[in-house]
Every structure is written in structure tokens, then in C-alpha cells.
Amino acid sequence: MVPIITVGALFAAGASAQLNIPALLNGAKPAPANDPRFTNWRRPGPNDVRSPCPGLNSLANHGFLHRDGRNMTIPHLVQGLAAGLNVGPDFSIAIGGVGLFSSPNPFGGSFDLNDLDQHNFPIEHDASLSRQDDFFGNDHDFNNDIWQQTLSFYQGSRTTNLLGAAKAIAGRTEDSERRNPEFTYGAREFLLRYGETGLYLQTMGGDDLTGVTRLDWVRSLFEQERLPYNLGWRPRAEPITLASLGLMINNLVAVSPSKGTEFGNITADSYKNIFQVIAGGSNVLNNITDGLAAAVGL
């Protein structure tokens, strides 16, 4: 169930925080290439929890996030996503802010990864690239049949590209719409799906303009929820930000075979705006993240 949030309570939660915001943001940097966490991958144990997101799960499996998947605070996410994937603070704060709304106690300042497994809130959606729709049962765990559909649009190539990635989104949309009588696809789902595709391309080394990177790196992320360090991957040099994701979304939409039937008015700020909508506005997002959202311009 989606929690009901009152603005007054959010102000109280924000006022109680004692964060050193400049120090936190300045410390959000990629880990050194010899950081042992890159090679220290472990499957989750029986008492660990995971999310529907392979990126967050991979970071927990490597210890960049808490291995048990619990107690995800905004500062912990900012540091962990930067260290493991060079994801910028603006994205981490946005995803962490809406993640707090999934917690049974949104005012407690943390959530568990499995709190994110709520249908159509805050990040779960139909027509996933690697999970089946909630209508059919388990929408949480990796589904190889769905994933093979996604891979088929790369047509046996060893590398990714924007057109193949866009065709995979369109193909999964068509498949879910045809089979799922409760299929949901609005502006939120549109931006999240294009955004998560941009995110896997960028985190796995894809160029912002072409989306080209090694497909075996992408498969490691999805199939094993493992950073492909042993395959030669390293975090990219430039931070992945909401602005860079906005650019990637634009580029994906531009080559999409279904762009005429989807939501076409995309700007560089669209991905940022969707997180504000989920949170109930920029002021609410700022309050629940203890001032961090404003510090990075959300």
C-alpha cells in the first residue's frame, strides 16, 4: 500500500536531521580501481533482501550497499552508488527520496530494498526488461524468458546500441500489452522504462550518444546481478547524472520504432521531474531528504 504522507510531518523529519551536506556530496566519488569490493561478489543469503532493480542488487552483492539490503539511508545510497557505479548524487538522492515513500515508516529515514517491490510504485512497472508483470505473479525476481526477449533485439550482436535498446523497450511493451489485461503504461512508466534502459547502458560503459557497450557486461549485471569487473569493466570516468540520463532518454526516444504512439515531449529535465511527481513535489522531496534535494538542484 502506498503510504499517505503529510507535509507537516515531512518538515518535522527534515528539521531533525544533522547532515553535513557539503562533506557528503564532496565524498561521493568512485572507489579506486583496486577496491576489493569490485571482486568480492556474494549471492544474497537467506535473510538478505533485494529489489526489482538489478543495479541496486548488484551493489549490495558487492558490498557497496549493505549486503543484507536493509537500512538504505540517503547518505548511504549517495556514497554506495558513487563508489560502485559513479552515479551522481542527484540521481541517488532522487531515487532514495522516492524509495523512502515505499517504507512502512517513511519518516524513519531509511528503507529496505524489498520495500521497492510494490506494483506501480515507486519504481516497479509492467513490461520490465527482466521481470514478468505483476499480473502473472512474481514481478520481483529475474525471469530468463523475459530477459531473452530483451536480448533478441540485439540480434546476436556482442555490443549494445541505441536502436536495439529502443526496440527492446517497444517489444516488451507490445508483449505485455497483448498478454496482460491489466497492463499499465502512462507517463511515469514511459520515463522510468526509458530511464532504466539509459541507466544500464551508461553504468555498463555505454557512450551517451551511441549507447554502445559490451553486451556481456550488461548480461552480468542482469543475469548474475554482478558488476563485470572480472570481464574488464570499470566505472565510467564521468558521473551519471539526471541530466546525462535525460540526454540518453532523448536519444533512445529519437530512434524508437514506437515513438509516434508514446509520450513525445521529452526534455533534459523530464527524468528529474518524474521523481518530483512521485514524491508529491520538489518541496516534499527536499523535506524528506533532509535538504539534500535542494543542495543538488532537485
Short mmCIF file of C-alpha atoms in Angstrom, two decimals:
data_model
loop_
_atom_site.label_atom_id
_atom_site.label_comp_id
_atom_site.label_asym_id
_atom_site.label_seq_id
_atom_site.Cartn_x
_atom_site.Cartn_y
_atom_site.Cartn_z
CA MET A 1 0.00 0.00 0.00
CA VAL A 2 1.26 3.49 -0.85
CA PRO A 3 1.89 5.42 2.38
CA ILE A 4 -0.02 8.67 2.97
CA ILE A 5 2.45 11.47 3.62
CA THR A 6 1.64 14.77 5.32
CA VAL A 7 3.72 17.82 4.52
CA GLY A 8 3.85 18.82 8.17
CA ALA A 9 5.38 15.50 9.17
CA LEU A 10 7.92 15.80 6.39
CA PHE A 11 9.01 19.22 7.62
CA ALA A 12 9.46 17.76 11.08
CA ALA A 13 11.50 14.88 9.72
CA GLY A 14 13.73 17.22 7.74
CA ALA A 15 14.25 19.61 10.62
CA SER A 16 15.53 16.84 12.87
CA ALA A 17 18.41 15.83 10.61
CA GLN A 18 22.02 16.70 11.32
CA LEU A 19 23.72 16.10 7.97
CA ASN A 20 26.98 17.59 6.80
CA ILE A 21 25.71 18.06 3.26
CA PRO A 22 28.87 19.55 1.66
CA ALA A 23 31.04 16.77 3.09
CA LEU A 24 28.61 14.10 1.92
CA LEU A 25 28.43 15.44 -1.63
CA ASN A 26 32.19 16.00 -1.87
CA GLY A 27 32.79 12.44 -0.73
CA ALA A 28 30.54 10.93 -3.41
CA LYS A 29 33.29 9.62 -5.68
CA PRO A 30 34.08 6.36 -7.48
CA ALA A 31 36.02 3.81 -5.49
CA PRO A 32 39.66 3.19 -6.53
CA ALA A 33 40.07 0.54 -9.22
CA ASN A 34 41.72 -1.78 -6.70
CA ASP A 35 38.87 -1.54 -4.18
CA PRO A 36 38.33 -5.16 -3.03
CA ARG A 37 34.55 -4.78 -3.21
CA PHE A 38 34.69 -4.92 -7.02
CA THR A 39 35.84 -8.55 -6.84
CA ASN A 40 34.13 -9.54 -3.59
CA TRP A 41 30.78 -10.61 -5.03
CA ARG A 42 28.48 -12.85 -3.00
CA ARG A 43 24.99 -14.12 -3.63
CA PRO A 44 22.40 -12.85 -1.14
CA GLY A 45 21.86 -15.06 1.88
CA PRO A 46 18.52 -16.44 3.09
CA ASN A 47 17.90 -13.44 5.35
CA ASP A 48 19.02 -10.79 2.85
CA VAL A 49 16.51 -8.78 0.82
CA ARG A 50 16.72 -7.43 -2.70
CA SER A 51 14.77 -5.11 -5.01
CA PRO A 52 13.37 -5.42 -8.55
CA CYS A 53 16.40 -3.35 -9.71
CA PRO A 54 19.48 -5.32 -10.84
CA GLY A 55 21.74 -2.30 -10.34
CA LEU A 56 20.88 -1.82 -6.67
CA ASN A 57 21.03 -5.57 -6.13
CA SER A 58 24.48 -5.78 -7.72
CA LEU A 59 25.80 -3.04 -5.46
CA ALA A 60 24.50 -4.93 -2.42
CA ASN A 61 26.00 -8.20 -3.68
CA HIS A 62 29.40 -6.47 -3.84
CA GLY A 63 29.08 -4.66 -0.52
CA PHE A 64 28.87 -1.12 -1.92
CA LEU A 65 25.42 -1.11 -0.31
CA HIS A 66 24.56 -3.07 2.83
CA ARG A 67 24.78 -6.74 1.89
CA ASP A 68 21.59 -7.56 3.76
CA GLY A 69 19.71 -4.98 1.66
CA ARG A 70 18.36 -3.20 4.71
CA ASN A 71 18.56 0.29 6.21
CA MET A 72 19.10 2.21 2.98
CA THR A 73 19.56 5.83 4.02
CA ILE A 74 20.08 8.69 1.59
CA PRO A 75 23.74 9.24 2.60
CA HIS A 76 24.44 5.52 2.27
CA LEU A 77 22.91 5.45 -1.23
CA VAL A 78 24.82 8.57 -2.31
CA GLN A 79 28.12 7.04 -1.24
CA GLY A 80 27.40 3.49 -2.43
CA LEU A 81 26.12 4.37 -5.91
CA ALA A 82 29.02 6.76 -6.45
CA ALA A 83 31.63 4.26 -5.25
CA GLY A 84 30.38 1.30 -7.26
CA LEU A 85 28.95 2.85 -10.44
CA ASN A 86 29.93 6.56 -10.42
CA VAL A 87 26.28 7.58 -10.20
CA GLY A 88 25.95 11.24 -9.27
CA PRO A 89 24.34 12.46 -6.04
CA ASP A 90 21.35 13.99 -7.83
CA PHE A 91 20.17 10.61 -9.11
CA SER A 92 20.93 8.83 -5.83
CA ILE A 93 19.05 11.44 -3.80
CA ALA A 94 16.07 11.32 -6.16
CA ILE A 95 15.78 7.53 -6.15
CA GLY A 96 16.44 7.41 -2.42
CA GLY A 97 13.84 10.09 -1.76
CA VAL A 98 11.07 8.23 -3.54
CA GLY A 99 12.36 4.99 -2.03
CA LEU A 100 11.60 6.36 1.43
CA PHE A 101 7.94 6.55 0.44
CA SER A 102 7.93 2.78 -0.04
CA SER A 103 9.00 2.16 3.56
CA PRO A 104 6.39 1.18 6.17
CA ASN A 105 7.85 4.11 8.15
CA PRO A 106 8.71 6.87 5.64
CA PHE A 107 9.75 9.21 8.47
CA GLY A 108 12.34 6.77 9.80
CA GLY A 109 14.90 7.92 7.24
CA SER A 110 15.58 4.54 5.63
CA PHE A 111 14.02 1.76 3.59
CA ASP A 112 14.85 -1.84 2.73
CA LEU A 113 15.45 -2.90 -0.85
CA ASN A 114 12.43 -5.19 -0.88
CA ASP A 115 10.23 -2.23 0.08
CA LEU A 116 10.64 -1.16 -3.56
CA ASP A 117 8.74 -4.26 -4.70
CA GLN A 118 5.31 -2.61 -4.84
CA HIS A 119 3.34 -2.78 -8.06
CA ASN A 120 3.42 0.53 -9.95
CA PHE A 121 5.15 2.28 -7.04
CA PRO A 122 7.69 3.78 -6.80
CA ILE A 123 9.89 2.18 -9.49
CA GLU A 124 8.22 -1.17 -10.32
CA HIS A 125 6.23 -1.29 -13.55
CA ASP A 126 4.82 -3.56 -16.23
CA ALA A 127 6.84 -4.56 -19.31
CA SER A 128 10.13 -4.85 -17.43
CA LEU A 129 13.21 -5.88 -19.38
CA SER A 130 13.95 -8.74 -16.98
CA ARG A 131 10.90 -9.34 -14.76
CA GLN A 132 7.42 -10.58 -15.56
CA ASP A 133 4.39 -8.37 -14.95
CA ASP A 134 2.78 -8.39 -11.53
CA PHE A 135 -0.42 -9.74 -13.11
CA PHE A 136 1.33 -13.06 -13.80
CA GLY A 137 2.78 -13.49 -10.30
CA ASN A 138 6.39 -12.92 -9.29
CA ASP A 139 7.44 -9.47 -10.53
CA HIS A 140 10.45 -9.36 -8.20
CA ASP A 141 12.92 -11.99 -9.39
CA PHE A 142 14.88 -12.23 -12.61
CA ASN A 143 12.91 -14.03 -15.33
CA ASN A 144 15.07 -15.54 -18.05
CA ASP A 145 12.23 -15.89 -20.57
CA ILE A 146 11.53 -12.16 -20.37
CA TRP A 147 15.24 -11.37 -20.50
CA GLN A 148 15.73 -13.48 -23.62
CA GLN A 149 13.06 -11.37 -25.32
CA THR A 150 15.09 -8.28 -24.46
CA LEU A 151 18.35 -9.78 -25.73
CA SER A 152 16.74 -10.88 -29.00
CA PHE A 153 16.51 -7.26 -30.15
CA TYR A 154 20.31 -7.04 -30.25
CA GLN A 155 20.17 -9.77 -32.93
CA GLY A 156 23.21 -11.73 -31.82
CA SER A 157 25.48 -8.70 -31.57
CA ARG A 158 28.23 -8.63 -28.95
CA THR A 159 27.56 -4.98 -28.23
CA THR A 160 24.58 -2.84 -27.35
CA ASN A 161 23.31 0.10 -29.38
CA LEU A 162 20.55 2.68 -29.10
CA LEU A 163 18.32 1.15 -31.76
CA GLY A 164 18.45 -2.34 -30.26
CA ALA A 165 17.79 -0.94 -26.79
CA ALA A 166 14.84 1.12 -28.04
CA LYS A 167 13.42 -1.85 -29.94
CA ALA A 168 13.64 -3.93 -26.77
CA ILE A 169 11.55 -1.36 -24.88
CA ALA A 170 8.97 -1.28 -27.67
CA GLY A 171 8.93 -5.07 -27.98
CA ARG A 172 8.41 -5.63 -24.28
CA THR A 173 5.63 -3.02 -24.30
CA GLU A 174 3.86 -4.77 -27.16
CA ASP A 175 4.20 -8.18 -25.50
CA SER A 176 2.85 -7.04 -22.12
CA GLU A 177 0.04 -5.02 -23.66
CA ARG A 178 -1.04 -8.06 -25.66
CA ARG A 179 -0.94 -10.58 -22.80
CA ASN A 180 -1.65 -8.58 -19.65
CA PRO A 181 -5.30 -7.43 -19.32
CA GLU A 182 -4.25 -5.06 -16.51
CA PHE A 183 -1.29 -3.57 -18.38
CA THR A 184 -0.47 -0.04 -17.18
CA TYR A 185 1.55 2.39 -19.26
CA GLY A 186 1.48 6.13 -18.62
CA ALA A 187 3.97 8.98 -18.49
CA ARG A 188 5.54 7.62 -15.29
CA GLU A 189 6.11 4.17 -16.76
CA PHE A 190 7.37 5.65 -20.02
CA LEU A 191 10.06 7.73 -18.34
CA LEU A 192 11.08 5.07 -15.85
CA ARG A 193 11.47 2.45 -18.56
CA TYR A 194 13.49 4.63 -20.91
CA GLY A 195 15.44 5.92 -17.93
CA GLU A 196 16.37 2.48 -16.64
CA THR A 197 17.50 1.48 -20.13
CA GLY A 198 19.65 4.59 -20.30
CA LEU A 199 20.97 3.76 -16.85
CA TYR A 200 22.08 0.22 -17.69
CA LEU A 201 23.72 1.45 -20.89
CA GLN A 202 25.56 4.24 -19.08
CA THR A 203 26.60 2.29 -15.98
CA MET A 204 27.94 -0.51 -18.16
CA GLY A 205 30.07 1.92 -20.16
CA GLY A 206 27.79 2.97 -23.00
CA ASP A 207 28.51 6.23 -24.76
CA ASP A 208 25.77 8.83 -24.18
CA LEU A 209 25.27 9.38 -27.91
CA THR A 210 25.51 5.82 -29.25
CA GLY A 211 24.73 3.58 -26.27
CA VAL A 212 27.43 1.16 -27.42
CA THR A 213 28.99 -1.10 -24.81
CA ARG A 214 29.77 -4.78 -24.37
CA LEU A 215 26.70 -6.98 -24.08
CA ASP A 216 28.48 -9.50 -21.83
CA TRP A 217 28.90 -6.70 -19.28
CA VAL A 218 25.18 -5.96 -19.43
CA ARG A 219 24.33 -9.65 -19.13
CA SER A 220 26.47 -9.94 -16.00
CA LEU A 221 24.53 -7.07 -14.42
CA PHE A 222 21.12 -8.57 -15.18
CA GLU A 223 21.70 -12.32 -15.10
CA GLN A 224 24.03 -12.55 -12.10
CA GLU A 225 23.45 -9.12 -10.54
CA ARG A 226 27.21 -8.80 -10.58
CA LEU A 227 29.46 -5.92 -11.63
CA PRO A 228 31.54 -7.28 -14.55
CA TYR A 229 34.89 -6.20 -13.12
CA ASN A 230 36.48 -9.57 -13.94
CA LEU A 231 35.41 -9.12 -17.58
CA GLY A 232 37.31 -5.84 -17.87
CA TRP A 233 34.57 -3.36 -16.99
CA ARG A 234 35.35 -0.30 -14.88
CA PRO A 235 33.04 2.54 -13.77
CA ARG A 236 32.96 5.29 -16.36
CA ALA A 237 35.00 8.43 -15.79
CA GLU A 238 32.08 10.89 -15.98
CA PRO A 239 29.39 10.77 -13.29
CA ILE A 240 25.97 9.55 -14.37
CA THR A 241 23.52 12.32 -13.55
CA LEU A 242 19.86 13.10 -14.13
CA ALA A 243 20.98 15.39 -16.96
CA SER A 244 23.03 12.67 -18.68
CA LEU A 245 20.11 10.27 -18.30
CA GLY A 246 17.81 12.90 -19.79
CA LEU A 247 20.10 13.09 -22.81
CA MET A 248 20.12 9.31 -23.16
CA ILE A 249 16.32 9.17 -22.93
CA ASN A 250 16.08 11.74 -25.71
CA ASN A 251 18.42 9.70 -27.88
CA LEU A 252 16.51 6.47 -27.22
CA VAL A 253 13.15 8.06 -28.00
CA ALA A 254 14.55 9.55 -31.21
CA VAL A 255 15.26 6.09 -32.65
CA SER A 256 12.34 4.22 -31.08
CA PRO A 257 10.05 2.40 -33.53
CA SER A 258 7.10 3.27 -31.27
CA LYS A 259 7.83 6.94 -30.62
CA GLY A 260 4.75 8.00 -32.55
CA THR A 261 2.49 6.23 -30.06
CA GLU A 262 4.32 7.19 -26.87
CA PHE A 263 4.92 10.39 -24.95
CA GLY A 264 7.00 12.59 -27.20
CA ASN A 265 7.59 15.82 -25.27
CA ILE A 266 10.82 14.88 -23.52
CA THR A 267 13.28 17.40 -22.15
CA ALA A 268 16.55 17.06 -20.30
CA ASP A 269 14.67 17.63 -17.03
CA SER A 270 11.94 15.06 -17.66
CA TYR A 271 13.60 12.31 -15.64
CA LYS A 272 14.14 14.66 -12.72
CA ASN A 273 10.53 15.81 -12.94
CA ILE A 274 9.10 12.31 -12.73
CA PHE A 275 10.77 11.76 -9.35
CA GLN A 276 9.29 15.02 -8.13
CA VAL A 277 5.84 13.87 -9.27
CA ILE A 278 6.21 10.52 -7.46
CA ALA A 279 7.33 12.34 -4.31
CA GLY A 280 4.48 14.85 -4.46
CA GLY A 281 6.54 17.88 -5.49
CA SER A 282 10.04 19.27 -5.14
CA ASN A 283 9.38 20.72 -1.68
CA VAL A 284 8.23 17.38 -0.33
CA LEU A 285 11.21 15.62 -1.91
CA ASN A 286 13.54 18.16 -0.34
CA ASN A 287 11.98 17.82 3.09
CA ILE A 288 12.11 14.04 3.19
CA THR A 289 15.76 14.04 2.06
CA ASP A 290 16.78 16.47 4.79
CA GLY A 291 17.76 19.28 2.44
CA LEU A 292 19.84 17.14 0.09
CA ALA A 293 17.43 17.54 -2.83
CA ALA A 294 17.77 21.31 -2.81
CA ALA A 295 21.55 21.06 -2.48
CA VAL A 296 21.78 19.29 -5.84
CA GLY A 297 19.05 21.29 -7.57
CA LEU A 298 16.15 18.83 -7.48
#
